[in-house]
PDB file of C-alpha atoms and ligand atoms in Angstrom:
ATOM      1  CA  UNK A   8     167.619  29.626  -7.377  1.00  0.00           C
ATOM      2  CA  UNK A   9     165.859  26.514  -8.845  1.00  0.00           C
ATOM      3  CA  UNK A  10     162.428  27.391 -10.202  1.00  0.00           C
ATOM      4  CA  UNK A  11     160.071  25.099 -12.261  1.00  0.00           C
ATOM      5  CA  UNK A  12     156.553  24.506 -14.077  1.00  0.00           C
ATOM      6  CA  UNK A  13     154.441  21.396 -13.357  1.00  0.00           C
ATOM      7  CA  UNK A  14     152.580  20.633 -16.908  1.00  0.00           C
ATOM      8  CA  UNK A  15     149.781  18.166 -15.988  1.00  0.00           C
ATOM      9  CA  UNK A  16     146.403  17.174 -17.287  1.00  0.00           C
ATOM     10  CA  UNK A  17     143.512  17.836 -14.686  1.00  0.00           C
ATOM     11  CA  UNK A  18     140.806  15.353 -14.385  1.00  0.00           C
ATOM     12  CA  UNK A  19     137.695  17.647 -14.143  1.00  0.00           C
ATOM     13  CA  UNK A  20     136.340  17.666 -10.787  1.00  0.00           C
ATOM     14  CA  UNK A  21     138.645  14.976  -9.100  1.00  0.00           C
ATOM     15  CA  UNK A  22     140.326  17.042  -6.609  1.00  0.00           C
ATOM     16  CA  UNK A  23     141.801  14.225  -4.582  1.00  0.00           C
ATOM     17  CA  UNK A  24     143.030  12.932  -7.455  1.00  0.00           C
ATOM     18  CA  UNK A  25     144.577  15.681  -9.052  1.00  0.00           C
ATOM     19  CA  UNK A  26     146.637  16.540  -5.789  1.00  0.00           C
ATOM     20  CA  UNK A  27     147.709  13.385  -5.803  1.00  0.00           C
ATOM     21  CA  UNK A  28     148.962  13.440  -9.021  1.00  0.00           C
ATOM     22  CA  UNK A  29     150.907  17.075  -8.186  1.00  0.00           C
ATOM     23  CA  UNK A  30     151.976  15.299  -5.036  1.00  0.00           C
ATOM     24  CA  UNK A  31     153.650  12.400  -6.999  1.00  0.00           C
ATOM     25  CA  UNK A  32     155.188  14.605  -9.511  1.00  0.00           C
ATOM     26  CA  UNK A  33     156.472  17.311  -7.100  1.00  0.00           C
ATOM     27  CA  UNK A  34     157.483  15.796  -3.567  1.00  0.00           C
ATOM     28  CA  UNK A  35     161.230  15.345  -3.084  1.00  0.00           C
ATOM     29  CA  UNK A  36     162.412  17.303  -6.100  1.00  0.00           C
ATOM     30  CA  UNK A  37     164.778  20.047  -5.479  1.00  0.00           C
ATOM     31  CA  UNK A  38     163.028  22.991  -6.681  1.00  0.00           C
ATOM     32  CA  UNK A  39     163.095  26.071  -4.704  1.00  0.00           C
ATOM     33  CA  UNK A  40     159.475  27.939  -6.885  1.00  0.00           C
ATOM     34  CA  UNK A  41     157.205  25.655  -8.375  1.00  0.00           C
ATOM     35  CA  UNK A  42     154.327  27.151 -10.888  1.00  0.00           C
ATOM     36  CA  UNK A  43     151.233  24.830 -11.236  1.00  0.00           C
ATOM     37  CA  UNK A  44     148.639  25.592 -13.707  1.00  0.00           C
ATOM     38  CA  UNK A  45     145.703  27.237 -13.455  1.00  0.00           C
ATOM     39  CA  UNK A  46     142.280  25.560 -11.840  1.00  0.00           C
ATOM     40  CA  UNK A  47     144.845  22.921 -11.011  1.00  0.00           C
ATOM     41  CA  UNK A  48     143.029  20.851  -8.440  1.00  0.00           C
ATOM     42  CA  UNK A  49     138.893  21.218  -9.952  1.00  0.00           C
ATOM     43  CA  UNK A  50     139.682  21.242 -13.964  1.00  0.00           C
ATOM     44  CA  UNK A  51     138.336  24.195 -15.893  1.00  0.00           C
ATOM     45  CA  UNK A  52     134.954  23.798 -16.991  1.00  0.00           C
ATOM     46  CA  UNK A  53     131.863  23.580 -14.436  1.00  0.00           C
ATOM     47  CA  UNK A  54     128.146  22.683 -15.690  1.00  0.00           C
ATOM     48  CA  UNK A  55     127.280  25.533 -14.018  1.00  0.00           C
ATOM     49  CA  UNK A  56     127.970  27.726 -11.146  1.00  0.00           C
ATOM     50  CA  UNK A  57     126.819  25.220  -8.419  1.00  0.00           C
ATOM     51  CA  UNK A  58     129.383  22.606  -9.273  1.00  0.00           C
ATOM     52  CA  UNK A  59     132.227  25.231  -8.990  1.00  0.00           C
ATOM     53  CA  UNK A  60     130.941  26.364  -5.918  1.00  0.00           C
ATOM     54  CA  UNK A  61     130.967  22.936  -4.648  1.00  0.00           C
ATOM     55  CA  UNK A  62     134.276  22.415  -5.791  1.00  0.00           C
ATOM     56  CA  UNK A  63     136.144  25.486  -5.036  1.00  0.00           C
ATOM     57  CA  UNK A  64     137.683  26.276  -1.187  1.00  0.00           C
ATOM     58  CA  UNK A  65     138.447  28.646   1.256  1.00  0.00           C
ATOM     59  CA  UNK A  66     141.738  29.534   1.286  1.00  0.00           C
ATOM     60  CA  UNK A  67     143.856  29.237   3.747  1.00  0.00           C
ATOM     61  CA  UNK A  68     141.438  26.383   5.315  1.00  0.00           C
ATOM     62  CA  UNK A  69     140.886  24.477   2.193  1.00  0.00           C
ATOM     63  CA  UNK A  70     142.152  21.222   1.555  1.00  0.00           C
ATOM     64  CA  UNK A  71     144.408  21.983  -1.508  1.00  0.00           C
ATOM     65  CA  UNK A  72     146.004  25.181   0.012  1.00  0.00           C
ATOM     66  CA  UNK A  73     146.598  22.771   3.751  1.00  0.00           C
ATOM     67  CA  UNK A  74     148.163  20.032   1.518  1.00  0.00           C
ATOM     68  CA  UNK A  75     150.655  22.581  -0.825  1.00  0.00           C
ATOM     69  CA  UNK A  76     151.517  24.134   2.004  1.00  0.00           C
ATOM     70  CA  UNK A  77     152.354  20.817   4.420  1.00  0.00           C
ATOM     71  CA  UNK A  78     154.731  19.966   0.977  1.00  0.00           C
ATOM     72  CA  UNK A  79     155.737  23.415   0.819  1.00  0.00           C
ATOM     73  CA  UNK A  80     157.356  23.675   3.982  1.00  0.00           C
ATOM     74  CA  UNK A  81     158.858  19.463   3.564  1.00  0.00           C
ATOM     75  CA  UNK A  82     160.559  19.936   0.690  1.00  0.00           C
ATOM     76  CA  UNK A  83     161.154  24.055   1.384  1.00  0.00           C
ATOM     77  CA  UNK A  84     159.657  25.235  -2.105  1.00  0.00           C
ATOM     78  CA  UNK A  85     157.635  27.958  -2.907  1.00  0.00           C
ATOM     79  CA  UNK A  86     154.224  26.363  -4.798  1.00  0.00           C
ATOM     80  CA  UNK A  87     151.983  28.910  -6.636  1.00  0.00           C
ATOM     81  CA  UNK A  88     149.002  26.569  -7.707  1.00  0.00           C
ATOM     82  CA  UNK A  89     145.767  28.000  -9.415  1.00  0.00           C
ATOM     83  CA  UNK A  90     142.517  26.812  -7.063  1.00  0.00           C
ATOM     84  CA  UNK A  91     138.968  28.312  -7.470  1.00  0.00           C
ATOM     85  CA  UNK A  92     138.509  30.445  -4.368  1.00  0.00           C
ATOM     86  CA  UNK A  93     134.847  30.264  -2.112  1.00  0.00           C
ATOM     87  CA  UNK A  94     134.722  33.261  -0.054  1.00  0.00           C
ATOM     88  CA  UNK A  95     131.295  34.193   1.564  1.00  0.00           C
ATOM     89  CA  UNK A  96     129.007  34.207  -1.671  1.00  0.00           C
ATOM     90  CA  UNK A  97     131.825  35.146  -4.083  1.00  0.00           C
ATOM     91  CA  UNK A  98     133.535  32.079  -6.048  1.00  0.00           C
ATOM     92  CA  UNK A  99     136.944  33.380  -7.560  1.00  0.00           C
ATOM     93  CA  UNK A 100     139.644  31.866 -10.189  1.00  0.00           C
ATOM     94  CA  UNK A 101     142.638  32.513  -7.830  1.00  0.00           C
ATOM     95  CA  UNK A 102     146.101  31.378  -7.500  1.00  0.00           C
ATOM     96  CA  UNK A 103     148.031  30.568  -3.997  1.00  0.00           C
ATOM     97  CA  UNK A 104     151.620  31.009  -3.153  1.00  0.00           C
ATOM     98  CA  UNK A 105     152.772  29.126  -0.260  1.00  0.00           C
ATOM     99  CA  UNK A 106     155.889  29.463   1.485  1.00  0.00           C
ATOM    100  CA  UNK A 107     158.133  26.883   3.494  1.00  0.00           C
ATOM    101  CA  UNK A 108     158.316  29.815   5.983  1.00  0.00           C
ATOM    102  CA  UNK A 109     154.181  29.157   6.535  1.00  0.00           C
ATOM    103  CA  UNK A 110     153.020  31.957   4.517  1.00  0.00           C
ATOM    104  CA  UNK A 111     150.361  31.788   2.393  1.00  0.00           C
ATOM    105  CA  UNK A 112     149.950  34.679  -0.140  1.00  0.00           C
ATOM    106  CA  UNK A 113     146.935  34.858  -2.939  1.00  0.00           C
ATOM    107  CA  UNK A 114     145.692  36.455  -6.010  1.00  0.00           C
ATOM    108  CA  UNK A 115     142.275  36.519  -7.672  1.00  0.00           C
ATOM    109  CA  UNK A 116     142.346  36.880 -11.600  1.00  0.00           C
ATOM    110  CA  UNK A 117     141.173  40.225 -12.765  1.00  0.00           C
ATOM    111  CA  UNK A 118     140.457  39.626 -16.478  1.00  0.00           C
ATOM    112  CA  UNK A 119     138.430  36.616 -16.694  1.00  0.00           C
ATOM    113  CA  UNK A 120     138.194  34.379 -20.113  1.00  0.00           C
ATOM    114  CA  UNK A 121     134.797  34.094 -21.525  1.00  0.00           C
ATOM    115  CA  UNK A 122     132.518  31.583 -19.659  1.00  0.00           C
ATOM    116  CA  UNK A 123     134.425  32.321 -17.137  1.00  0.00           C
ATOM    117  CA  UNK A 124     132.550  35.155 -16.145  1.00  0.00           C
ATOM    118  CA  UNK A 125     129.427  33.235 -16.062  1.00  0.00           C
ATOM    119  CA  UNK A 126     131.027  31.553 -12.861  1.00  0.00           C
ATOM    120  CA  UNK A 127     133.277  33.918 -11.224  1.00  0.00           C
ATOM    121  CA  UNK A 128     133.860  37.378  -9.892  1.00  0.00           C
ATOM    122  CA  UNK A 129     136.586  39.175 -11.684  1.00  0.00           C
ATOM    123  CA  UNK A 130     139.334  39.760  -8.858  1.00  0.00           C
ATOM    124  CA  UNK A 131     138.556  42.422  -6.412  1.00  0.00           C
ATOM    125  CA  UNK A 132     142.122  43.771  -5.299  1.00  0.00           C
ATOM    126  CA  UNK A 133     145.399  44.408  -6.999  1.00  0.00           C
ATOM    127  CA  UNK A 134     148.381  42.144  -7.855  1.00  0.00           C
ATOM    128  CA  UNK A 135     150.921  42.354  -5.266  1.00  0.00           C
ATOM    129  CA  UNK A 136     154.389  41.561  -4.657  1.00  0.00           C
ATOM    130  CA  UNK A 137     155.294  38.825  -2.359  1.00  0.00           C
ATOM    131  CA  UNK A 138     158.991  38.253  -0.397  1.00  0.00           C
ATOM    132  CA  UNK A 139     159.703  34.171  -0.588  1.00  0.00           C
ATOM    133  CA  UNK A 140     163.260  35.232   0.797  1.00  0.00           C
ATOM    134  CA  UNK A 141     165.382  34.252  -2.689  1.00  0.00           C
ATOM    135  CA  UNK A 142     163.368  36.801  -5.148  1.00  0.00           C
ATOM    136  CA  UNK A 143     160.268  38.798  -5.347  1.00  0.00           C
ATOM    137  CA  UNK A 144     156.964  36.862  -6.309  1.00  0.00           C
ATOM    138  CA  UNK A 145     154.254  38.461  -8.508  1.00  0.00           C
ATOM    139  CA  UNK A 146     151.223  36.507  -9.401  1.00  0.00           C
ATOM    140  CA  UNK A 147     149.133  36.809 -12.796  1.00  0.00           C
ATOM    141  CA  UNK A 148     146.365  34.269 -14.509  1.00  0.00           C
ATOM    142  CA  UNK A 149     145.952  32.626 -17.957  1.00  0.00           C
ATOM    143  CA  UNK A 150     143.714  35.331 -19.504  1.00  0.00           C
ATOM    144  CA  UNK A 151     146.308  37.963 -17.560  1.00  0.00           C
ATOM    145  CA  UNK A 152     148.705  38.340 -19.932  1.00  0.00           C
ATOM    146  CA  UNK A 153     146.364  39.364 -22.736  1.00  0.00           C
ATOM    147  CA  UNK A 154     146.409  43.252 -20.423  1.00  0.00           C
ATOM    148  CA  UNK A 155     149.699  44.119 -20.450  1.00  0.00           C
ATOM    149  CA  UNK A 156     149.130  46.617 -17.252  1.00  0.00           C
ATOM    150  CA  UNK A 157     149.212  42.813 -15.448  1.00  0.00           C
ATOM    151  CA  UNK A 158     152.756  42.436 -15.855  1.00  0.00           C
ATOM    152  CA  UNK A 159     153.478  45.836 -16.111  1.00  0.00           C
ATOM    153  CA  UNK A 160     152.036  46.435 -12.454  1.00  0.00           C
ATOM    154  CA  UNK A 161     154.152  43.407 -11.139  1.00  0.00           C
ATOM    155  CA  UNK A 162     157.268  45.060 -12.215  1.00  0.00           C
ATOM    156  CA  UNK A 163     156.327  48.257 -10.985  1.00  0.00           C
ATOM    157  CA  UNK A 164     155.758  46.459  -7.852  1.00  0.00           C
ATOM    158  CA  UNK A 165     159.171  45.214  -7.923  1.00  0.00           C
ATOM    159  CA  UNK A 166     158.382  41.725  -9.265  1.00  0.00           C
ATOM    160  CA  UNK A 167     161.347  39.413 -10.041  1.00  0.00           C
ATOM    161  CA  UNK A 168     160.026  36.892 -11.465  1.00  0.00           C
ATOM    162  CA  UNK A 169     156.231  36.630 -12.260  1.00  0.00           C
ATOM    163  CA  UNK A 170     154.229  33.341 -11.658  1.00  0.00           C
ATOM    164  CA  UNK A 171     151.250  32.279 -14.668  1.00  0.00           C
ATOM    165  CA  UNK A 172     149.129  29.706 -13.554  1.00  0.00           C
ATOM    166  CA  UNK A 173     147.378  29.223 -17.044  1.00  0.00           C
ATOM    167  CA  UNK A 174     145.182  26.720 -18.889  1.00  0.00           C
ATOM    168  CA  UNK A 175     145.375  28.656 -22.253  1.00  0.00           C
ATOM    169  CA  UNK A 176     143.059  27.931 -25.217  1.00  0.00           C
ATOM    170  CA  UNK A 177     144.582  30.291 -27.399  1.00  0.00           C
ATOM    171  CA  UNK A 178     147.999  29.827 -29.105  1.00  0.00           C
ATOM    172  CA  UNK A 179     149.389  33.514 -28.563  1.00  0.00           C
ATOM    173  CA  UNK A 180     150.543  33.761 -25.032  1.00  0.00           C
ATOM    174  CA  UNK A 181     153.722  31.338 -25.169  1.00  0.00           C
ATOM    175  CA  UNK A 182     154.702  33.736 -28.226  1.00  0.00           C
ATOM    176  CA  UNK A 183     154.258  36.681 -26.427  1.00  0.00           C
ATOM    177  CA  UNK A 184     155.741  35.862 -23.112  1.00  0.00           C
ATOM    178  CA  UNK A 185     158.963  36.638 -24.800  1.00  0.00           C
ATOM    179  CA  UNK A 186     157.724  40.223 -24.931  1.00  0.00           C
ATOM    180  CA  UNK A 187     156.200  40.706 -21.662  1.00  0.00           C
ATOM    181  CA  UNK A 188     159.559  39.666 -19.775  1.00  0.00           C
ATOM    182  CA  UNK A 189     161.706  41.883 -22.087  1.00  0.00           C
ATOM    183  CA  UNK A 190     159.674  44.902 -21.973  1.00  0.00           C
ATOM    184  CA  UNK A 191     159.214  44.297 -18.222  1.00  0.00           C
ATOM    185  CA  UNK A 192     162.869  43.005 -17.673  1.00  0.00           C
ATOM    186  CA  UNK A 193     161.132  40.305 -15.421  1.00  0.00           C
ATOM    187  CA  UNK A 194     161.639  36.102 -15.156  1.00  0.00           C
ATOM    188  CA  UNK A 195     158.508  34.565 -16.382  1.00  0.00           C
ATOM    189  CA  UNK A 196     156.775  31.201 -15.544  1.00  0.00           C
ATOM    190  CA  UNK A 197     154.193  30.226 -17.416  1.00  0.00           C
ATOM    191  CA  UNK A 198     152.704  26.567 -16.350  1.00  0.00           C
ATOM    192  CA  UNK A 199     150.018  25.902 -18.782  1.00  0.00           C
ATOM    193  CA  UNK A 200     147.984  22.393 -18.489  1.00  0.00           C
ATOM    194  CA  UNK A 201     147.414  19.917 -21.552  1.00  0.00           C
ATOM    195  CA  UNK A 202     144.338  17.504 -22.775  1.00  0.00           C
ATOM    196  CA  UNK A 203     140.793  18.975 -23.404  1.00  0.00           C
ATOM    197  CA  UNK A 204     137.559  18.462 -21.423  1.00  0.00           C
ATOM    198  CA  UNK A 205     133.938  18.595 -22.788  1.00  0.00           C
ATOM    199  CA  UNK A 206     131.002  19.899 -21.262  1.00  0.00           C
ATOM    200  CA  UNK A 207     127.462  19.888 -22.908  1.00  0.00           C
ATOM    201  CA  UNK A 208     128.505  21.549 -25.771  1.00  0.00           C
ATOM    202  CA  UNK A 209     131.546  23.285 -24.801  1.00  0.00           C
ATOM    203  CA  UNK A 210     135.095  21.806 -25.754  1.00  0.00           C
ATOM    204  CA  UNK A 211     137.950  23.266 -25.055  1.00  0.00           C
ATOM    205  CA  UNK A 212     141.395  21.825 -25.928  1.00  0.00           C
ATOM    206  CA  UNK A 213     144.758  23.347 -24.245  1.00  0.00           C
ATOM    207  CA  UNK A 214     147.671  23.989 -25.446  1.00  0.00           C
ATOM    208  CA  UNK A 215     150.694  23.068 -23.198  1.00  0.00           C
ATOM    209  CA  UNK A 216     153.923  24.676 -24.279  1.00  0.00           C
ATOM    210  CA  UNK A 217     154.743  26.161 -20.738  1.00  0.00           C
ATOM    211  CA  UNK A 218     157.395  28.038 -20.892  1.00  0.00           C
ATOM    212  CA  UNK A 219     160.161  29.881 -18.655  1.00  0.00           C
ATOM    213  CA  UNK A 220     161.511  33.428 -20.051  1.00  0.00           C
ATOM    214  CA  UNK A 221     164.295  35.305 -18.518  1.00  0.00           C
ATOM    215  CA  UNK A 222     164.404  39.250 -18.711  1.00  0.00           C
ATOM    216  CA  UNK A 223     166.444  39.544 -21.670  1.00  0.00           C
ATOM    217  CA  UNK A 224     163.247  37.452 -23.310  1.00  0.00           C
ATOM    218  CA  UNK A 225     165.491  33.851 -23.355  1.00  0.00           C
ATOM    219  CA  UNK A 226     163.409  31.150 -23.380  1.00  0.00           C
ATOM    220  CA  UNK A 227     165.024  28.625 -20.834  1.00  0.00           C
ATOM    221  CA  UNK A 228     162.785  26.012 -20.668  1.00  0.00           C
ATOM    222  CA  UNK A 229     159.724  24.851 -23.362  1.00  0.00           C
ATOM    223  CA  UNK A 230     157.586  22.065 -22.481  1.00  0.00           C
ATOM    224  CA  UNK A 231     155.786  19.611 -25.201  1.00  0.00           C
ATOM    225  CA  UNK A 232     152.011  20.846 -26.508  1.00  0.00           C
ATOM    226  CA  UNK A 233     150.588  17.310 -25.192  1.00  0.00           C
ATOM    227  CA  UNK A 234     152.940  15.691 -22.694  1.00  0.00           C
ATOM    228  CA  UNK A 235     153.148  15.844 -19.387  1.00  0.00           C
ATOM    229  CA  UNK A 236     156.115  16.959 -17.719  1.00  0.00           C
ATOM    230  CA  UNK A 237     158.047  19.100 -15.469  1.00  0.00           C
ATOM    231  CA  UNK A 238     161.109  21.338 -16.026  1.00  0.00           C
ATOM    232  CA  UNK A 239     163.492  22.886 -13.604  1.00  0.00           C
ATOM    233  CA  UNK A 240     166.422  25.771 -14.656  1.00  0.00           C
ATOM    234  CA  UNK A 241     168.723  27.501 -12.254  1.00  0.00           C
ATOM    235  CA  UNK A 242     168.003  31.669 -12.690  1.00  0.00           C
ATOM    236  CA  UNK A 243     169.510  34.810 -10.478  1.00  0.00           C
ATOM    237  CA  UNK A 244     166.500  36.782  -9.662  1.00  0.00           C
ATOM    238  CA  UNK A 245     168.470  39.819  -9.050  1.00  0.00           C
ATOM    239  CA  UNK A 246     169.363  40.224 -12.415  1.00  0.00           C
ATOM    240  CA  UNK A 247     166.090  41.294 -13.224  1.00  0.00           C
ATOM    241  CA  UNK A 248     166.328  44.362 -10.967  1.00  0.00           C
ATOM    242  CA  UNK A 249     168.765  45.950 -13.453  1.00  0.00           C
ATOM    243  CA  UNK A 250     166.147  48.067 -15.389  1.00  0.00           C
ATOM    244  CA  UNK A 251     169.114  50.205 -17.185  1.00  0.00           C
ATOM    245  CA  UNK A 252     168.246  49.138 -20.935  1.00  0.00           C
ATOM    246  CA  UNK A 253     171.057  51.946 -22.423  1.00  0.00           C
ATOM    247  CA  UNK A 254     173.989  54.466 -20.885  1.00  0.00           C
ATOM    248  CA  UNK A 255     171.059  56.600 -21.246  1.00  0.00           C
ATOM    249  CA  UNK A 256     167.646  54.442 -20.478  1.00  0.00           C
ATOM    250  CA  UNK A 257     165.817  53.125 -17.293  1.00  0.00           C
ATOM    251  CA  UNK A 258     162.877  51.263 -17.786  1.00  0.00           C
ATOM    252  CA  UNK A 259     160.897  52.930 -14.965  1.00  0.00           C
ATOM    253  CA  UNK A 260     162.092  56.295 -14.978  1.00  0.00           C
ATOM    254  CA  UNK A 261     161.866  56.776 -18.872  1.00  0.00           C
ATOM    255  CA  UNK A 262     158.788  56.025 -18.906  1.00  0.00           C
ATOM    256  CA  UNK A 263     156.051  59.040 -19.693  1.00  0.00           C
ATOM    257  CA  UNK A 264     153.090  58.770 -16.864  1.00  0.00           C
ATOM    258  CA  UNK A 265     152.093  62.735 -17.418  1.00  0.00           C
ATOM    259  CA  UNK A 266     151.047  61.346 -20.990  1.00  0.00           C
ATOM    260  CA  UNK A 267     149.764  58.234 -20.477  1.00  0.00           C
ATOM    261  CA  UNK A 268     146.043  59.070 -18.779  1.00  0.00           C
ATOM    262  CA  UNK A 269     144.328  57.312 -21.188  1.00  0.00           C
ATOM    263  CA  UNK A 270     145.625  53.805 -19.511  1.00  0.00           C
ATOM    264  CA  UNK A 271     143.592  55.543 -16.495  1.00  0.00           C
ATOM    265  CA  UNK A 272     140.426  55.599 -18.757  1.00  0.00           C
ATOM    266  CA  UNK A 273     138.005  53.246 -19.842  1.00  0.00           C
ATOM    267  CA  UNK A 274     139.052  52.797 -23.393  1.00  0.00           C
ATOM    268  CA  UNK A 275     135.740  52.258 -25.074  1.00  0.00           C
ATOM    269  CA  UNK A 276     136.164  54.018 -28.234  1.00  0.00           C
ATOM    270  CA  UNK A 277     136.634  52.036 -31.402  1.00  0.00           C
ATOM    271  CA  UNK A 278     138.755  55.094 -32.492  1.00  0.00           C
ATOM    272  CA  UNK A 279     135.799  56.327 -35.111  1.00  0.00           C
ATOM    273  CA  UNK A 280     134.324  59.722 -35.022  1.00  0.00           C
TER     274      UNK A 280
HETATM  275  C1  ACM B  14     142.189  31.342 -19.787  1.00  0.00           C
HETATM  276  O1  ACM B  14     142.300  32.464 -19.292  1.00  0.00           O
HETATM  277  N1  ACM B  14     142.058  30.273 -19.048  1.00  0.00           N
HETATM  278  C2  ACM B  14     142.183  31.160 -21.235  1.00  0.00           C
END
């Protein structure tokens, strides 16, 4: 199976002319997944809460979800692309996977990065799995990877491979995608956009390096921290459904959920008396 990031720089608010440029970069290549970055059609900052809401869509009527999935289904490739979501008063940073089969999955980011949160609804339902026929789709966002339950939930879910829409600020996450796909024996693909974009006086400069991580925490392809560019590698999801780390060790069943109630809990305390 042929699965690949798009690395891109948004222009912030052009939606036309970002799909356009994912349209150009994408159509006719042989790629059976493709991960797009997050907020990949509006940019990432908003002046405030009405220009996102002006921006963002419904999904599945919305302009950006009816054109990925018309190229979807032409060049039969799964797209995951990261959209803000509209739905009756709610606006949502959200990712869509479409399907050359015509389905159209999506999943709203639960852990929302900063200003975020002054314009959108943390998501309101848990990840799920998704069947695109070759493997076993999971979606997470940016911020996402931070909570380790987000991958962690995925696999649990039987996630193969585990799409990352991101437009990451920070420099950990291509470090520590390693980790999450080793400790969750899971593919990873992280498509992360590049440039900056200023806002009053907000500026916020991204850090490309998107990455793809097999189970065994392999990184098979690394893209530039400025450039734009896609990469495509050839994996075998299935390999990532052997969880058997030793004779003696399964990833799921060794693990200790009588002792773990804590992860059920808020988690407030600094740890002081
Ligand atoms: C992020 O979650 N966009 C940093």
């Amino acid at each position: 199976m042929k699965v690949g990031f798009l690395q891109f720089c948004p222009q912030r608010g052009q939606v036309k002319e970002n799909l356009r440029t994912i349209i150009g970069l994408i159509d006719g290549q042989e790629c059976d997944l493709w991960v797009l970055p997050e907020l990949c059609n509006t940019g990432y900052l908003f002046s405030d809460p009405d220009e996102a809401w002006d921006l963002a869509e419904e999904i599945p009527s919305g302009s950006t979800t009816e054109k990925l999935a018309e190229i979807s289904v032409r060049n039969r490739s799964a797209i995951v692309a990261g959209i803000a979501e509209r739905d009756e008063d709610q606006l949502y940073n959200s990712s869509i996977l479409v399907t050359p089969k015509g389905d159209i999955f999506r999943y709203r980011k639960l852990h929302l990065f900063g200003y975020e949160k002054e314009v959108f609804s943390p998501g309101d339902r848990e990840p799920e799995v998704f069947n695109i026929g070759r493997a076993m789709v999971g979606m997470m966002i940016c911020f996402d990877w931070y909570f380790p339950e987000t991958a962690r939930i995925l696999m649990l879910k039987g996630a193969q491979i585990i799409c990352h829409p991101s437009n990451l600020v920070l420099p950990y996450c291509q470090k520590s995608m390693p980790t999450r796909c080793i400790e969750n024996r899971v593919f990873a693909i992280t498509a992360n956009r590049i440039g900056s974009e200023v806002v009053g006086n907000r500026e916020l400069v991204f850090t490309g390096g998107s990455l793809i991580v097999d189970p065994l925490g392999e990184v098979l392809a690394k893209a530039s921290e400025d450039s734009e560019e896609f990469k495509i590698v050839d994996i075998v999801p299935k390999i990532s459904s052997d969880k058997k780390l030793t004779r003696m060790n399964e990833l799921r069943s060794d693990r200790r959920v009588e002792l773990y109630g804590e992860l059920l809990r808020n988690g407030d305390s600094d740890g002081s008396e």
